[in-house]
Coordinates of C-alpha atoms in Angstrom, one line a residue:
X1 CA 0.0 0.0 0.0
X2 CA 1.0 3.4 -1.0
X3 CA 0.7 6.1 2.2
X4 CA 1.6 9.6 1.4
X5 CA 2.5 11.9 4.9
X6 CA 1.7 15.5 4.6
X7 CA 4.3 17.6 7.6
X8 CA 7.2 15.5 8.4
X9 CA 7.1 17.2 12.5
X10 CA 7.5 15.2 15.4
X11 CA 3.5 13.6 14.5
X12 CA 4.2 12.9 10.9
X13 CA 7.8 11.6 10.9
X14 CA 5.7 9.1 13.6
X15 CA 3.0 8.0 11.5
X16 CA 5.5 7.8 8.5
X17 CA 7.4 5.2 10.7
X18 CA 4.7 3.2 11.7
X19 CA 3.3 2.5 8.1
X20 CA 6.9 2.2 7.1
X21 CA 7.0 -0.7 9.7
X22 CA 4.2 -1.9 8.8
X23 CA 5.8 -2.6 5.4
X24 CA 4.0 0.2 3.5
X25 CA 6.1 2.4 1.0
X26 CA 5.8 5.8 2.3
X27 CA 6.3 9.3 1.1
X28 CA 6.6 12.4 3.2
X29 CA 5.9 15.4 2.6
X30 CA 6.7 19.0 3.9
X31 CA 7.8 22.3 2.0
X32 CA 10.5 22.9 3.8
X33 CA 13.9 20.8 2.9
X34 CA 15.3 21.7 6.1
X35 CA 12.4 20.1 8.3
X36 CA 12.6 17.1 5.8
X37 CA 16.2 16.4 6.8
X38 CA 15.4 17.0 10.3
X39 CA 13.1 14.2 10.3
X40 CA 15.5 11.5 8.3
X41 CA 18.6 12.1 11.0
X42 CA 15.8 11.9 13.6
X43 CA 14.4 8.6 12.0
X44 CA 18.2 7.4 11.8
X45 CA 19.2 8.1 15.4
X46 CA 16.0 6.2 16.7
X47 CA 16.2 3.5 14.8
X48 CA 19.9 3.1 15.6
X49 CA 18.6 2.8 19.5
X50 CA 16.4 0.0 18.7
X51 CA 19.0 -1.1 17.1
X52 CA 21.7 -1.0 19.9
X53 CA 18.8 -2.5 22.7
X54 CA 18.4 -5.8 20.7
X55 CA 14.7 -4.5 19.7
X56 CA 15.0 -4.8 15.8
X57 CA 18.1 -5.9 13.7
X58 CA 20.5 -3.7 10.9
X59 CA 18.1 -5.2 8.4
X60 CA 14.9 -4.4 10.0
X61 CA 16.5 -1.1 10.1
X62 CA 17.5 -0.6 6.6
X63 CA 13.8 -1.7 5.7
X64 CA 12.3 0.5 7.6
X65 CA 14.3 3.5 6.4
X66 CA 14.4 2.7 2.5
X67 CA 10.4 2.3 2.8
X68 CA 10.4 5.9 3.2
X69 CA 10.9 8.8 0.7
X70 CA 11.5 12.5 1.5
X71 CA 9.2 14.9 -1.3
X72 CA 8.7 18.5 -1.2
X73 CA 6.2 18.8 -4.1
X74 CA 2.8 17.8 -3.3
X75 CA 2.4 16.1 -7.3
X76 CA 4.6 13.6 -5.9
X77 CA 2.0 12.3 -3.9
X78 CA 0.0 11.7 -7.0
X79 CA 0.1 7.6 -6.4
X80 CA -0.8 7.0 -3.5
X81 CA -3.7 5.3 -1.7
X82 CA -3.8 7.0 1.1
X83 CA -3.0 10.3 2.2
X84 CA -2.8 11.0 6.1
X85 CA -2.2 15.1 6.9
X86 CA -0.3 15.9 10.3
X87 CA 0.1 19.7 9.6
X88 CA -0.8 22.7 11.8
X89 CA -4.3 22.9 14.0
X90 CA -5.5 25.1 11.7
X91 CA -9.0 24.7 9.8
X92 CA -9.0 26.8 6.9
X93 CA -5.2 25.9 6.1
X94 CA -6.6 22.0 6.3
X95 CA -9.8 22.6 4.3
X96 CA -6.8 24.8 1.8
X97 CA -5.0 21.5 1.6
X98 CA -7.4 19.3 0.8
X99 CA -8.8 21.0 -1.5
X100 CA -5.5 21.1 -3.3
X101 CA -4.7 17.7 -3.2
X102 CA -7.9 16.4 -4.9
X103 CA -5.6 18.0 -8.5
X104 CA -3.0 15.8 -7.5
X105 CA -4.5 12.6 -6.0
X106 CA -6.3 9.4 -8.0
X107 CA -10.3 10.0 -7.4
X108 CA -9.9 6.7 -5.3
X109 CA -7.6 7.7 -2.9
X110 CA -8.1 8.1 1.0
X111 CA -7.6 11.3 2.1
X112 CA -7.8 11.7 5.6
X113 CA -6.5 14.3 8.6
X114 CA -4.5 13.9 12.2
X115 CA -6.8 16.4 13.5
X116 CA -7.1 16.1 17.6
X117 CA -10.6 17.7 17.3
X118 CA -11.3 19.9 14.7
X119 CA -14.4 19.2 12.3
X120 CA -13.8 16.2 9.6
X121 CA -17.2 17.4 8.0
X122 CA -16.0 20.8 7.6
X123 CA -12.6 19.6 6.1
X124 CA -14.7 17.1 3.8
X125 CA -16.8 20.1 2.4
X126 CA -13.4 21.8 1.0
X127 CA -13.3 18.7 -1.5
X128 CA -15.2 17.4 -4.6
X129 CA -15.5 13.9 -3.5
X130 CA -16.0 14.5 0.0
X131 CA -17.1 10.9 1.4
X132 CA -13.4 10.1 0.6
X133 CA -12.6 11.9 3.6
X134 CA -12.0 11.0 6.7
X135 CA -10.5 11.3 10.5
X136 CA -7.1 9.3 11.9
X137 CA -6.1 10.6 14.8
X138 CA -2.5 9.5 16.2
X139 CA -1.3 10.0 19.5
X140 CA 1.6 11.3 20.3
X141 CA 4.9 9.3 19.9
X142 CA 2.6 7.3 17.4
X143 CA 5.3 4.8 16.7
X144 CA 4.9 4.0 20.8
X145 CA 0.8 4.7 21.5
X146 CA -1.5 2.0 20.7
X147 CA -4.5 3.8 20.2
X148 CA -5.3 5.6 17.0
X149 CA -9.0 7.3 16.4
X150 CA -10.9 6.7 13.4
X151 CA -13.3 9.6 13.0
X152 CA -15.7 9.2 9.9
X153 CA -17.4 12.4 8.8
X154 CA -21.4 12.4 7.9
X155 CA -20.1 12.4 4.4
X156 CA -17.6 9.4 4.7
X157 CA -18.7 6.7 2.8
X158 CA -19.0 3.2 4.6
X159 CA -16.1 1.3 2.5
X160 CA -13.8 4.4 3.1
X161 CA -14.2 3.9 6.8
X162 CA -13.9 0.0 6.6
X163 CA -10.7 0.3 4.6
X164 CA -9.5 2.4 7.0
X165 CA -10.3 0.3 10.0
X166 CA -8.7 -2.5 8.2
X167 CA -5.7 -0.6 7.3
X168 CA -4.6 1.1 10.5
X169 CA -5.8 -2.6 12.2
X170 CA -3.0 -4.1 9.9
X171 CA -0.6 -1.5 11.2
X172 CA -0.9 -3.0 15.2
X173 CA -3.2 -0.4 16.3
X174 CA -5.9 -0.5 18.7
X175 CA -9.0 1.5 16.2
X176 CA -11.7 3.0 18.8
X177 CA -14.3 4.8 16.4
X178 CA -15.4 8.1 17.6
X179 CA -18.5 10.4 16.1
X180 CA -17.6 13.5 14.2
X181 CA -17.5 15.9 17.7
X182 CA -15.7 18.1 18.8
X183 CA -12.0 16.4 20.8
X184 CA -13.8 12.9 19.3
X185 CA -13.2 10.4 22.5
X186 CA -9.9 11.6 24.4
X187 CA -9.7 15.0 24.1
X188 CA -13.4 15.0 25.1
X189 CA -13.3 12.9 27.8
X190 CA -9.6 13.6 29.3
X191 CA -10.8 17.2 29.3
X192 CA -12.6 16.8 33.0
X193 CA -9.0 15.4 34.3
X194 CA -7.5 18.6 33.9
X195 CA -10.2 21.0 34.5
X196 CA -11.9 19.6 37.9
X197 CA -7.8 19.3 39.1
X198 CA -7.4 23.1 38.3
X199 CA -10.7 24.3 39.5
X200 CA -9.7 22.4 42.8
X201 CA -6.2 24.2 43.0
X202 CA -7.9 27.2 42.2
X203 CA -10.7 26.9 45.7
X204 CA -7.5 26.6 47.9
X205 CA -8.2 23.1 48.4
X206 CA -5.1 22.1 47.8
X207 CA -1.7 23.0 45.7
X208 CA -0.1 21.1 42.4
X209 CA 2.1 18.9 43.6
X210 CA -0.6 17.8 46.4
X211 CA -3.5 17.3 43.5
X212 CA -0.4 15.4 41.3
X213 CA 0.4 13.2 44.2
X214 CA -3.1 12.2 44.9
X215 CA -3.6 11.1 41.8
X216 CA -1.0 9.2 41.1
X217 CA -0.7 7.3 44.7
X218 CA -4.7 7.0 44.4
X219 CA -5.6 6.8 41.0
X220 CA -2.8 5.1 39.6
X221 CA -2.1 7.5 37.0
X222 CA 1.1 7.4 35.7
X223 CA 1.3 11.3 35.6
X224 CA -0.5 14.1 37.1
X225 CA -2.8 16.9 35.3
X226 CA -0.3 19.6 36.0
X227 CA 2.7 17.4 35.3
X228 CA 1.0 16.5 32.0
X229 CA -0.3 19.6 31.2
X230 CA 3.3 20.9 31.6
X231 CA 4.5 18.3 29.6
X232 CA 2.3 18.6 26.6
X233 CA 2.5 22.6 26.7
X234 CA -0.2 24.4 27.9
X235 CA 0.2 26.2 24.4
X236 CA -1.1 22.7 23.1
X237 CA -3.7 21.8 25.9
X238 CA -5.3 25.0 26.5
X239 CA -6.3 25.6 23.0
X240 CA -7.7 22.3 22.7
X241 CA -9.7 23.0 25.5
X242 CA -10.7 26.6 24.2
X243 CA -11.8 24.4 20.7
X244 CA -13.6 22.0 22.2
X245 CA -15.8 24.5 24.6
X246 CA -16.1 26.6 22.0
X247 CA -17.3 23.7 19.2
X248 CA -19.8 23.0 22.3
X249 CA -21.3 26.0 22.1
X250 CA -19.7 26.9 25.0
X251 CA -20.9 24.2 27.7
X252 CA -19.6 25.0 31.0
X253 CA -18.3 21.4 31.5
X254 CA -15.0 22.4 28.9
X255 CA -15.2 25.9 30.3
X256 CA -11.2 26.9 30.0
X257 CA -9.5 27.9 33.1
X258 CA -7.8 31.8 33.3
X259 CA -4.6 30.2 35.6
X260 CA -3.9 28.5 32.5
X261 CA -4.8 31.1 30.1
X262 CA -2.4 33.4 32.2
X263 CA 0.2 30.7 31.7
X264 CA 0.2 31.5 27.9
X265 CA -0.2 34.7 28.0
X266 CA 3.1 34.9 29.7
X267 CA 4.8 32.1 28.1
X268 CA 5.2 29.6 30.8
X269 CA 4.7 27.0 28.6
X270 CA 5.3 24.3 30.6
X271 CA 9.0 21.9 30.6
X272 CA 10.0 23.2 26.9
X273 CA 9.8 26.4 28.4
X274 CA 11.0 25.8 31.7
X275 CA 8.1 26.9 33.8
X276 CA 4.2 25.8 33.7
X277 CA 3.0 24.6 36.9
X278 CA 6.1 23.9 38.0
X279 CA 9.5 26.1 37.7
X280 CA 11.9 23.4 36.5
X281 CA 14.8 25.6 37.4
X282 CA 14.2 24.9 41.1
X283 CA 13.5 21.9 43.4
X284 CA 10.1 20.9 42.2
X285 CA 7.5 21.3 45.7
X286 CA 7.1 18.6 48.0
X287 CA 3.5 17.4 48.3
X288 CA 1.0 17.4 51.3
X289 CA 0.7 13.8 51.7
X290 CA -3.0 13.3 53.8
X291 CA -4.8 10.7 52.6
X292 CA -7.7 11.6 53.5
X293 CA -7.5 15.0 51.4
X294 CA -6.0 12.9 48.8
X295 CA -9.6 10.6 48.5
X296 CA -11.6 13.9 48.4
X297 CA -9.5 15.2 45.2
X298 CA -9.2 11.8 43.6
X299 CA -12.7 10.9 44.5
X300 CA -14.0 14.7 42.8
X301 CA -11.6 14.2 39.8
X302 CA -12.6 10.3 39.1
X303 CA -16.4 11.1 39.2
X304 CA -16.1 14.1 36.9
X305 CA -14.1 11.6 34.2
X306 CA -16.6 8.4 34.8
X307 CA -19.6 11.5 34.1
X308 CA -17.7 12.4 31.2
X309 CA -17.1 9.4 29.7
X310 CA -20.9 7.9 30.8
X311 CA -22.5 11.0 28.8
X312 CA -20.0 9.9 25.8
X313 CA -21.6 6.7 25.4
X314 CA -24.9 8.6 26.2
X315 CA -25.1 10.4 23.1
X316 CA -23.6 7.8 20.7
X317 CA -20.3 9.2 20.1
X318 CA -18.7 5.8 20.7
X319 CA -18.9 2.3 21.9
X320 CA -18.2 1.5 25.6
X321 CA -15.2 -0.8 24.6
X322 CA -13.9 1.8 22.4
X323 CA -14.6 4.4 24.8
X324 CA -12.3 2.8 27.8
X325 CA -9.3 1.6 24.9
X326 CA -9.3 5.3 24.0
X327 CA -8.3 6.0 27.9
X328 CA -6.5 3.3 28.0
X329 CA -4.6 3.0 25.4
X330 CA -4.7 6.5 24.2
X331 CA -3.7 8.8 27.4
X332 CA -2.4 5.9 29.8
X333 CA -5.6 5.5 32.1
X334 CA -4.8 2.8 34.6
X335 CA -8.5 1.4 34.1
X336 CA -11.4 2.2 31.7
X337 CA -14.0 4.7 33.2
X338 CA -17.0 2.7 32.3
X339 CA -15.2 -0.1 33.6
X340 CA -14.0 1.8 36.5
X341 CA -17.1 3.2 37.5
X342 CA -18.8 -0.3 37.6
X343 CA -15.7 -0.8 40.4
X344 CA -16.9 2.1 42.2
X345 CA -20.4 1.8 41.8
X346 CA -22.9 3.6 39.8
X347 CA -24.9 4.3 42.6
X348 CA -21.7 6.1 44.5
X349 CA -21.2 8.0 40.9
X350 CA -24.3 9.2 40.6
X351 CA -24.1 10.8 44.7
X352 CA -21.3 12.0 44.0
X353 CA -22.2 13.9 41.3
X354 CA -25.0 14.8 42.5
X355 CA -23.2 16.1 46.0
X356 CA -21.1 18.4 43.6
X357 CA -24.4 19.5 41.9
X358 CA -25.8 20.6 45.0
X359 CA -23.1 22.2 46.6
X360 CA -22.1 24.4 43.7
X361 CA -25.6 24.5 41.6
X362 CA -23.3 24.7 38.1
X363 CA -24.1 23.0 35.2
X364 CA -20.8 21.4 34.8
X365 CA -21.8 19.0 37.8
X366 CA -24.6 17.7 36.2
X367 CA -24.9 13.8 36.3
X368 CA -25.2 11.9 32.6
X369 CA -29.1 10.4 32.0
X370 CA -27.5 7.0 31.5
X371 CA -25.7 6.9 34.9
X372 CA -28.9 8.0 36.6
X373 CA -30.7 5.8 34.3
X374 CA -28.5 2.7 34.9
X375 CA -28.7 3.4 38.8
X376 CA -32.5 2.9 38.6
X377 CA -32.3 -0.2 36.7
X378 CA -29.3 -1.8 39.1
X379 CA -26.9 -2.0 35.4
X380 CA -23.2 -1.6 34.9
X381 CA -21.5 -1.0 31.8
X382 CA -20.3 -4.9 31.8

């Protein structure tokens, strides 16, 4: 199979590897030489790790890298089967693209974008055969995450999105298929983790590195939201959540927080900066280690995600299964929600939810139909 990349940054040198890999001849794309070269030394000096830790041989290596071509002109792109964009966040420059690449491209082939959580119906609209169109969305090192999102638009034709299934299935990833809204399943659902653990900080309840370490010893999550956050960039994550609330017609459940927006504003951008949360130029804080202050943040945070992801299934956006391999397998949740909330309890969910409700009277606390449905009917998710 022919894959064509389009932005050979950190996300599309990744997806170029993984097809590469996967045994697909691959060409990648950018404008700039520069960038290009950037990405084959990049490709070379990771490779030659694997190489050195026994994970792949010299030959595995050399077939890897000669499965991939470097192109800076777009018409050499004009065989391929599928074309996968990584390029910037940007709409209109997507919808430019692909409306571009339909001079270039057979009438048969796949042409589909990386977007985290921008529209794919909007980006199909920019071409003449829109139900060619649809959503794959890596994570980030793609070569290393297992989960990719398959996002079919309203005009995605059924065999497009079965190709693609089988396709990126071929490639040893986990497919969760997500509706057409706004942050699809991860960015959607993961956006409670970090906005319940700043609204907390920002009541006095408790500081960073407390809210991190509770968490983590708690929860099991392998980082905390201000330790990921900073390690994203909250250039990165707070836009994401401005799109998504935003694209949500501005529901206060993604409502963006101004102690992140100020974070931006002043360029504390998180570890590639230096400072986020955390100053990484000086002994990070110690945490407050009370367990019982720890259960009350983990317990507010967990509900908020379960809610999340329980109004996600709700409204059809995904399957339950795909819902908790998105977590799982996409942002490193120790457990599934759905399955996680059947641990817990529906009936503790929906009071605990509800004990938010009442205390604050916001909308944001509001407790999903199908939890409050399910806790009628004594169900669980499995």
């Amino acid at each position: 199979m022919k894959i064509a990349i389009i932005g050979s940054g950190t996300m599309g040198s990744g997806i170029a590897q993984v097809a590469a890999t996967a045994g697909c001849a691959v060409k990648l794309f950018d404008l700039n030489q520069e960038v290009l070269t950037k990405s084959e030394n990049a490709l070379e000096t990771m490779l030659s790790k694997l190489v050195e830790k026994g994970k792949i041989d010299a030959t595995e290596k050399s077939r890897i890298q000669n499965n991939i071509s470097y192109v800076d002109n777009l018409q050499d792109l004009s065989d391929s089967d599928l074309v996968i964009e990584a390029i910037v966040e940007n709409l209109e420059v997507k919808r430019k693209l692909f409306s571009e690449l339909e001079n270039y491209v057979s009438p048969e082939t796949i042409l589909a974008s990386n977007t985290s959580s921008l529209s794919i119906a909007s980006i199909a609209a920019s071409c003449q055969k829109p139900e060619r169109v649809i959503g794959i969305h890596f994570f980030n090192p793609a070569p290393l995450m297992q989960l990719v999102e398959v996002i079919p638009a309203v005009q995605t034709s059924a065999e497009v999105l079965e190709k693609t299934i089988k396709t990126i299935s071929d490639w040893k990833k986990t497919v969760a298929v997500a509706k057409d809204t706004p942050g699809f399943i991860v960015n959607r659902v993961a956006r409670t983790f970090y906005s319940e653990s700043i609204r907390i900080y920002e009541e006095g309840v408790a500081d960073f590195a407390t809210i991190d370490w509770s968490l983590k010893t708690l929860g099991g999550f392998r980082m905390g939201p201000f330790e990921l956050m900073d390690f994203i960039g909250h250039d990165v994550n707070y836009v994401v959540t401005e799109t998504v609330f935003t694209a949500f017609y501005f529901d206060p459940k993604f409502k963006p927080s101004f102690t992140q927006k100020r974070l931006v504003e002043a360029g504390f951008l998180g570890r590639k900066s230096g400072r986020g949360f955390y100053n990484y130029s000086q002994e990070l804080p110690t945490p407050t280690e009370d367990l019982v202050l720890a259960k009350s943040i983990f317990d507010r945070v967990i509900v908020m995600l379960i809610n999340e992801a329980a109004d996600t299934l709700f409204l059809s956006i995904a399957s339950a299964k795909d819902i908790d391999n998105a977590m799982t397998k996409g942002v490193n949740y120790p457990k599934g929600l759905l399955a996680w909330a059947d641990q817990l309890g529906i009936q503790w969910c929906v009071n605990k939810i509800d004990e938010l409700y009442n205390e604050y009277h916001e909308d944001r606390y509001r407790c999903s139909p199908i939890l409050r449905r399910m806790n009628i009917e004594n169900k669980s998710f499995y």
